[in-house]
Amino acid sequence: MTTTRRLTIAIDGYSSSGKSSMAKQLARTLGYRYVDSGAMYRAVTLAAMRHGAINPDGSVDTDILYPLLPDLHIDFATEHGRQVTLLNGENVESRIRSMEVSAHVSAVAALGAVRQAMVAQQKVYGAEGGIVMDGRDIGTAVFPNADIKVFVNASAETRARRRYLELQAKGDTTTTYAEVLDNVVTRDHIDETRSESPLRRADDAIDLDNSEMTIDEQNQWLMELYDRTISRLQQ
Ligand code: DC
């Protein structure tokens, strides 16, 4: 009897491209661990804000932030069937999705010491396979030998519209679509141009532009890719 190998699956892409929902759904279907690496950078950003490490001009005071890093423990738990992010044991899931955290996260995620700490933790999560991780550098820096690498994209307007609707559904009535679009475009730029692990498609990644796809269609696309990969690996 052959046991099915438990794969390492890297889903990278632009902010609000829908990569998290497809990654989450695949992990659920396969019984794999799901890690939202963006949530980890968001949790560090929240800690930085709470400790006054974000300067008024938006830059990061690394003299405050760096000494905090060894004591920041980020983990995930399931609550009411939903995965939530824990920062030193506190459920910070809704706080890390706020516009304020979104506005500062790219600057925090651009710092080498922050990335090193997060990437080391992410490699431990994936040490035994059976993982779907989404982010910006999973196929390039975290799991360069992943069994499946997908690079997801959609137009900035499509992504901003999705994010805006998400915020509205969560009861945010103050943030405008223009602000969300501006945040998406600014984050794309910072993520693509930073010197530490910039957002870059891995050479061997498979592209998915989901601008015109429904959530079901993109889940199905990913499941078919998984099925093809498993058949190939087991031949
Ligand atoms: O996926 P997200 O929008 O929640 O990610 C939040 C920020 O974290 C995003 O601006 C870029 C950064 N990030 C990163 O630099 N590397 C990752 N692997 C994941 C996210």
mmCIF file of C-alpha atoms and ligand atoms in Angstrom:
data_model
loop_
_atom_site.group_PDB
_atom_site.id
_atom_site.type_symbol
_atom_site.label_atom_id
_atom_site.label_comp_id
_atom_site.label_asym_id
_atom_site.label_seq_id
_atom_site.Cartn_x
_atom_site.Cartn_y
_atom_site.Cartn_z
ATOM 1 C CA MET A 1 0.000 0.000 0.000
ATOM 2 C CA THR A 2 1.372 3.423 -0.857
ATOM 3 C CA THR A 3 0.986 6.175 1.682
ATOM 4 C CA THR A 4 0.239 9.505 0.089
ATOM 5 C CA ARG A 5 3.113 11.913 0.611
ATOM 6 C CA ARG A 6 2.294 14.991 2.591
ATOM 7 C CA LEU A 7 3.383 17.887 0.448
ATOM 8 C CA THR A 8 4.780 21.345 1.092
ATOM 9 C CA ILE A 9 2.664 23.888 -0.747
ATOM 10 C CA ALA A 10 3.680 27.544 -1.182
ATOM 11 C CA ILE A 11 1.087 30.118 -2.276
ATOM 12 C CA ASP A 12 2.566 33.557 -2.892
ATOM 13 C CA GLY A 13 1.087 36.670 -4.347
ATOM 14 C CA TYR A 14 -0.034 40.252 -3.995
ATOM 15 C CA SER A 15 -2.052 41.580 -1.069
ATOM 16 C CA SER A 16 -5.751 40.728 -1.106
ATOM 17 C CA SER A 17 -5.299 38.465 -4.127
ATOM 18 C CA GLY A 18 -7.445 35.807 -2.454
ATOM 19 C CA LYS A 19 -4.454 33.571 -1.821
ATOM 20 C CA SER A 20 -5.299 33.081 1.862
ATOM 21 C CA SER A 21 -8.813 31.782 1.231
ATOM 22 C CA MET A 22 -7.647 29.304 -1.389
ATOM 23 C CA ALA A 23 -4.693 28.191 0.750
ATOM 24 C CA LYS A 24 -6.947 27.750 3.774
ATOM 25 C CA GLN A 25 -9.510 25.753 1.818
ATOM 26 C CA LEU A 26 -6.877 23.423 0.356
ATOM 27 C CA ALA A 27 -5.361 22.800 3.808
ATOM 28 C CA ARG A 28 -8.827 22.007 5.172
ATOM 29 C CA THR A 29 -9.576 19.560 2.349
ATOM 30 C CA LEU A 30 -6.233 17.778 2.696
ATOM 31 C CA GLY A 31 -6.043 17.876 6.511
ATOM 32 C CA TYR A 32 -2.821 19.888 6.298
ATOM 33 C CA ARG A 33 -1.565 22.636 8.540
ATOM 34 C CA TYR A 34 -2.310 26.141 7.222
ATOM 35 C CA VAL A 35 -0.002 29.039 8.028
ATOM 36 C CA ASP A 36 -0.852 32.614 7.074
ATOM 37 C CA SER A 37 2.636 34.149 7.105
ATOM 38 C CA GLY A 38 1.201 37.644 6.539
ATOM 39 C CA ALA A 39 -0.633 37.290 9.871
ATOM 40 C CA MET A 40 2.751 36.779 11.539
ATOM 41 C CA TYR A 41 4.110 40.064 10.104
ATOM 42 C CA ARG A 42 0.855 41.762 11.096
ATOM 43 C CA ALA A 43 1.198 40.478 14.685
ATOM 44 C CA VAL A 44 4.758 41.853 14.906
ATOM 45 C CA THR A 45 3.402 45.182 13.590
ATOM 46 C CA LEU A 46 0.709 45.251 16.268
ATOM 47 C CA ALA A 47 3.352 44.611 18.932
ATOM 48 C CA ALA A 48 5.491 47.407 17.434
ATOM 49 C CA MET A 49 2.533 49.824 17.570
ATOM 50 C CA ARG A 50 1.729 48.893 21.150
ATOM 51 C CA HIS A 51 5.317 49.505 22.254
ATOM 52 C CA GLY A 52 5.623 52.850 20.490
ATOM 53 C CA ALA A 53 8.051 51.523 17.882
ATOM 54 C CA ILE A 54 6.253 53.223 14.973
ATOM 55 C CA ASN A 55 7.440 56.806 14.541
ATOM 56 C CA PRO A 56 4.942 59.563 13.590
ATOM 57 C CA ASP A 57 6.351 59.545 10.035
ATOM 58 C CA GLY A 58 5.605 55.810 9.727
ATOM 59 C CA SER A 59 9.215 54.685 10.002
ATOM 60 C CA VAL A 60 10.097 51.979 12.522
ATOM 61 C CA ASP A 61 12.210 52.589 15.607
ATOM 62 C CA THR A 62 14.338 49.457 15.466
ATOM 63 C CA ASP A 63 16.003 50.293 18.810
ATOM 64 C CA ILE A 64 12.605 49.644 20.378
ATOM 65 C CA LEU A 65 11.434 46.830 18.111
ATOM 66 C CA TYR A 66 14.482 44.577 17.794
ATOM 67 C CA PRO A 67 14.924 43.844 21.525
ATOM 68 C CA LEU A 68 11.237 42.811 21.622
ATOM 69 C CA LEU A 69 11.567 40.208 18.863
ATOM 70 C CA PRO A 70 12.847 37.256 20.955
ATOM 71 C CA ASP A 71 9.829 37.621 23.247
ATOM 72 C CA LEU A 72 7.177 37.727 20.525
ATOM 73 C CA HIS A 73 5.564 34.303 20.245
ATOM 74 C CA ILE A 74 3.190 34.019 17.355
ATOM 75 C CA ASP A 75 1.002 30.992 17.018
ATOM 76 C CA PHE A 76 -2.327 29.891 15.600
ATOM 77 C CA ALA A 77 -5.373 28.332 17.234
ATOM 78 C CA THR A 78 -8.818 27.283 16.088
ATOM 79 C CA GLU A 79 -11.768 29.108 17.606
ATOM 80 C CA HIS A 80 -15.338 28.357 16.522
ATOM 81 C CA GLY A 81 -13.938 26.441 13.544
ATOM 82 C CA ARG A 82 -11.871 29.427 12.387
ATOM 83 C CA GLN A 83 -8.101 29.817 12.562
ATOM 84 C CA VAL A 84 -7.037 32.805 14.650
ATOM 85 C CA THR A 85 -3.646 34.386 15.290
ATOM 86 C CA LEU A 86 -2.211 34.462 18.799
ATOM 87 C CA LEU A 87 0.384 36.966 19.965
ATOM 88 C CA ASN A 88 1.914 35.714 23.220
ATOM 89 C CA GLY A 89 -1.293 33.767 23.794
ATOM 90 C CA GLU A 90 -3.691 36.691 23.076
ATOM 91 C CA ASN A 91 -6.148 36.331 20.219
ATOM 92 C CA VAL A 92 -5.268 39.330 18.028
ATOM 93 C CA GLU A 93 -7.060 38.155 14.885
ATOM 94 C CA SER A 94 -9.366 41.138 14.422
ATOM 95 C CA ARG A 95 -6.807 43.706 15.567
ATOM 96 C CA ILE A 96 -4.205 42.623 13.023
ATOM 97 C CA ARG A 97 -6.710 43.078 10.167
ATOM 98 C CA SER A 98 -7.323 46.769 10.979
ATOM 99 C CA MET A 99 -6.401 49.499 8.483
ATOM 100 C CA GLU A 100 -3.916 50.873 11.016
ATOM 101 C CA VAL A 101 -1.923 47.629 11.064
ATOM 102 C CA SER A 102 -2.257 47.382 7.260
ATOM 103 C CA ALA A 103 -0.784 50.861 6.949
ATOM 104 C CA HIS A 104 2.396 49.961 8.870
ATOM 105 C CA VAL A 105 2.940 46.276 8.136
ATOM 106 C CA SER A 106 4.999 46.689 4.955
ATOM 107 C CA ALA A 107 7.559 48.862 6.761
ATOM 108 C CA VAL A 108 7.881 46.293 9.560
ATOM 109 C CA ALA A 109 8.018 43.349 7.125
ATOM 110 C CA ALA A 110 10.837 45.064 5.209
ATOM 111 C CA LEU A 111 13.213 44.781 8.179
ATOM 112 C CA GLY A 112 15.862 42.064 7.895
ATOM 113 C CA ALA A 113 15.801 41.081 11.586
ATOM 114 C CA VAL A 114 12.005 40.733 11.520
ATOM 115 C CA ARG A 115 12.119 38.566 8.387
ATOM 116 C CA GLN A 116 14.871 36.348 9.776
ATOM 117 C CA ALA A 117 12.875 35.709 12.957
ATOM 118 C CA MET A 118 9.658 34.937 11.024
ATOM 119 C CA VAL A 119 11.281 32.802 8.310
ATOM 120 C CA ALA A 120 13.047 30.679 10.965
ATOM 121 C CA GLN A 121 9.712 30.025 12.661
ATOM 122 C CA GLN A 122 7.996 29.296 9.331
ATOM 123 C CA LYS A 123 10.620 26.700 8.399
ATOM 124 C CA VAL A 124 9.963 24.917 11.711
ATOM 125 C CA TYR A 125 6.209 24.826 10.977
ATOM 126 C CA GLY A 126 6.907 23.182 7.629
ATOM 127 C CA ALA A 127 9.644 20.794 8.748
ATOM 128 C CA GLU A 128 7.487 17.711 8.344
ATOM 129 C CA GLY A 129 5.528 18.596 5.210
ATOM 130 C CA GLY A 130 1.728 18.520 5.156
ATOM 131 C CA ILE A 131 1.583 22.300 5.090
ATOM 132 C CA VAL A 132 0.044 25.047 3.001
ATOM 133 C CA MET A 133 1.654 28.422 3.664
ATOM 134 C CA ASP A 134 0.773 31.665 1.976
ATOM 135 C CA GLY A 135 2.753 34.882 1.756
ATOM 136 C CA ARG A 136 5.197 36.776 -0.424
ATOM 137 C CA ASP A 137 8.445 34.805 -0.194
ATOM 138 C CA ILE A 138 7.320 31.277 0.620
ATOM 139 C CA GLY A 139 8.358 29.758 -2.721
ATOM 140 C CA THR A 140 11.572 31.796 -2.873
ATOM 141 C CA ALA A 141 12.922 32.071 0.702
ATOM 142 C CA VAL A 142 10.945 29.886 3.125
ATOM 143 C CA PHE A 143 10.405 26.685 1.106
ATOM 144 C CA PRO A 144 12.519 26.978 -2.061
ATOM 145 C CA ASN A 145 12.023 23.209 -2.536
ATOM 146 C CA ALA A 146 8.247 23.245 -2.126
ATOM 147 C CA ASP A 147 6.360 20.535 -4.053
ATOM 148 C CA ILE A 148 3.859 23.082 -5.358
ATOM 149 C CA LYS A 149 4.430 26.807 -5.846
ATOM 150 C CA VAL A 150 1.644 29.078 -6.974
ATOM 151 C CA PHE A 151 1.896 32.806 -7.657
ATOM 152 C CA VAL A 152 -1.486 34.528 -7.436
ATOM 153 C CA ASN A 153 -2.335 37.861 -8.954
ATOM 154 C CA ALA A 154 -5.351 40.007 -9.779
ATOM 155 C CA SER A 155 -5.608 43.665 -10.776
ATOM 156 C CA ALA A 156 -5.110 46.239 -7.987
ATOM 157 C CA GLU A 157 -8.725 47.409 -8.456
ATOM 158 C CA THR A 158 -10.127 43.886 -8.109
ATOM 159 C CA ARG A 159 -8.053 43.293 -4.994
ATOM 160 C CA ALA A 160 -9.034 46.639 -3.443
ATOM 161 C CA ARG A 161 -12.717 45.959 -4.141
ATOM 162 C CA ARG A 162 -12.508 42.574 -2.408
ATOM 163 C CA ARG A 163 -10.719 44.046 0.602
ATOM 164 C CA TYR A 164 -13.183 46.953 0.799
ATOM 165 C CA LEU A 165 -16.158 44.558 0.820
ATOM 166 C CA GLU A 166 -14.436 42.463 3.502
ATOM 167 C CA LEU A 167 -13.921 45.527 5.714
ATOM 168 C CA GLN A 168 -17.543 46.568 5.225
ATOM 169 C CA ALA A 169 -18.744 43.081 6.119
ATOM 170 C CA LYS A 170 -16.743 43.413 9.337
ATOM 171 C CA GLY A 171 -18.576 46.640 10.176
ATOM 172 C CA ASP A 172 -15.932 49.179 9.094
ATOM 173 C CA THR A 173 -18.030 52.028 7.727
ATOM 174 C CA THR A 174 -15.342 54.721 7.750
ATOM 175 C CA THR A 175 -12.680 53.389 5.365
ATOM 176 C CA THR A 176 -13.339 54.409 1.765
ATOM 177 C CA TYR A 177 -12.635 52.374 -1.382
ATOM 178 C CA ALA A 178 -10.062 55.008 -2.434
ATOM 179 C CA GLU A 179 -8.165 54.537 0.832
ATOM 180 C CA VAL A 180 -8.133 50.770 0.406
ATOM 181 C CA LEU A 181 -6.917 51.063 -3.202
ATOM 182 C CA ASP A 182 -4.213 53.461 -2.124
ATOM 183 C CA ASN A 183 -3.109 51.033 0.629
ATOM 184 C CA VAL A 184 -3.028 48.107 -1.836
ATOM 185 C CA VAL A 185 -0.935 50.043 -4.374
ATOM 186 C CA THR A 186 1.440 51.398 -1.717
ATOM 187 C CA ARG A 187 1.944 47.966 -0.155
ATOM 188 C CA ASP A 188 2.569 46.360 -3.565
ATOM 189 C CA HIS A 189 5.259 48.933 -4.187
ATOM 190 C CA ILE A 190 6.988 48.520 -0.794
ATOM 191 C CA ASP A 191 6.742 44.701 -0.984
ATOM 192 C CA GLU A 192 8.217 44.608 -4.509
ATOM 193 C CA THR A 193 11.041 47.073 -3.956
ATOM 194 C CA ARG A 194 12.344 46.187 -0.483
ATOM 195 C CA SER A 195 15.878 44.787 -0.413
ATOM 196 C CA GLU A 196 15.098 41.867 1.960
ATOM 197 C CA SER A 197 13.188 39.049 0.181
ATOM 198 C CA PRO A 198 11.132 41.278 -2.115
ATOM 199 C CA LEU A 199 7.829 39.991 -3.439
ATOM 200 C CA ARG A 200 8.963 38.038 -6.450
ATOM 201 C CA ARG A 201 7.532 35.143 -8.359
ATOM 202 C CA ALA A 202 9.694 31.999 -7.966
ATOM 203 C CA ASP A 203 11.030 30.938 -11.380
ATOM 204 C CA ASP A 204 9.302 27.568 -11.053
ATOM 205 C CA ALA A 205 5.970 28.915 -9.742
ATOM 206 C CA ILE A 206 2.687 28.402 -11.580
ATOM 207 C CA ASP A 207 0.787 31.637 -12.232
ATOM 208 C CA LEU A 208 -2.828 32.162 -11.388
ATOM 209 C CA ASP A 209 -4.632 35.370 -12.322
ATOM 210 C CA ASN A 210 -7.957 35.084 -10.517
ATOM 211 C CA SER A 211 -9.438 38.498 -11.463
ATOM 212 C CA GLU A 212 -12.263 36.793 -13.315
ATOM 213 C CA MET A 213 -12.613 33.693 -11.164
ATOM 214 C CA THR A 214 -15.086 32.868 -8.409
ATOM 215 C CA ILE A 215 -13.808 31.461 -5.105
ATOM 216 C CA ASP A 216 -15.122 28.003 -6.070
ATOM 217 C CA GLU A 217 -13.334 28.143 -9.422
ATOM 218 C CA GLN A 218 -10.020 29.046 -7.871
ATOM 219 C CA ASN A 219 -10.371 26.338 -5.189
ATOM 220 C CA GLN A 220 -11.062 23.809 -7.911
ATOM 221 C CA TRP A 221 -8.079 25.017 -9.963
ATOM 222 C CA LEU A 222 -5.791 24.506 -6.944
ATOM 223 C CA MET A 223 -7.232 21.083 -6.111
ATOM 224 C CA GLU A 224 -6.654 19.934 -9.692
ATOM 225 C CA LEU A 225 -3.071 21.170 -9.497
ATOM 226 C CA TYR A 226 -2.626 19.201 -6.265
ATOM 227 C CA ASP A 227 -4.103 16.037 -7.856
ATOM 228 C CA ARG A 228 -1.812 16.325 -10.870
ATOM 229 C CA THR A 229 1.234 16.841 -8.650
ATOM 230 C CA ILE A 230 0.430 13.847 -6.427
ATOM 231 C CA SER A 231 -0.052 11.599 -9.478
ATOM 232 C CA ARG A 232 3.260 12.772 -10.912
ATOM 233 C CA LEU A 233 5.123 12.248 -7.617
ATOM 234 C CA GLN A 234 3.705 8.789 -7.163
ATOM 235 C CA GLN A 235 4.520 7.505 -10.616
HETATM 236 O O1 DC B 1 -0.870 38.862 3.138
HETATM 237 P P1 DC B 1 -1.054 40.096 4.003
HETATM 238 O O2 DC B 1 -1.609 41.270 3.261
HETATM 239 O O3 DC B 1 -1.800 39.806 5.271
HETATM 240 O O4 DC B 1 0.433 40.504 4.431
HETATM 241 C C1 DC B 1 0.684 41.600 5.233
HETATM 242 C C2 DC B 1 2.027 42.226 4.889
HETATM 243 O O5 DC B 1 3.070 41.358 5.296
HETATM 244 C C3 DC B 1 2.259 42.553 3.421
HETATM 245 O O6 DC B 1 2.254 43.937 3.205
HETATM 246 C C4 DC B 1 3.614 42.019 3.107
HETATM 247 C C5 DC B 1 4.063 41.297 4.327
HETATM 248 N N1 DC B 1 4.410 39.894 4.085
HETATM 249 C C6 DC B 1 5.710 39.609 3.769
HETATM 250 O O7 DC B 1 6.514 40.519 3.618
HETATM 251 N N2 DC B 1 6.106 38.318 3.613
HETATM 252 C C7 DC B 1 5.223 37.320 3.757
HETATM 253 N N3 DC B 1 5.644 36.054 3.608
HETATM 254 C C8 DC B 1 3.881 37.604 4.046
HETATM 255 C C9 DC B 1 3.487 38.916 4.198
#
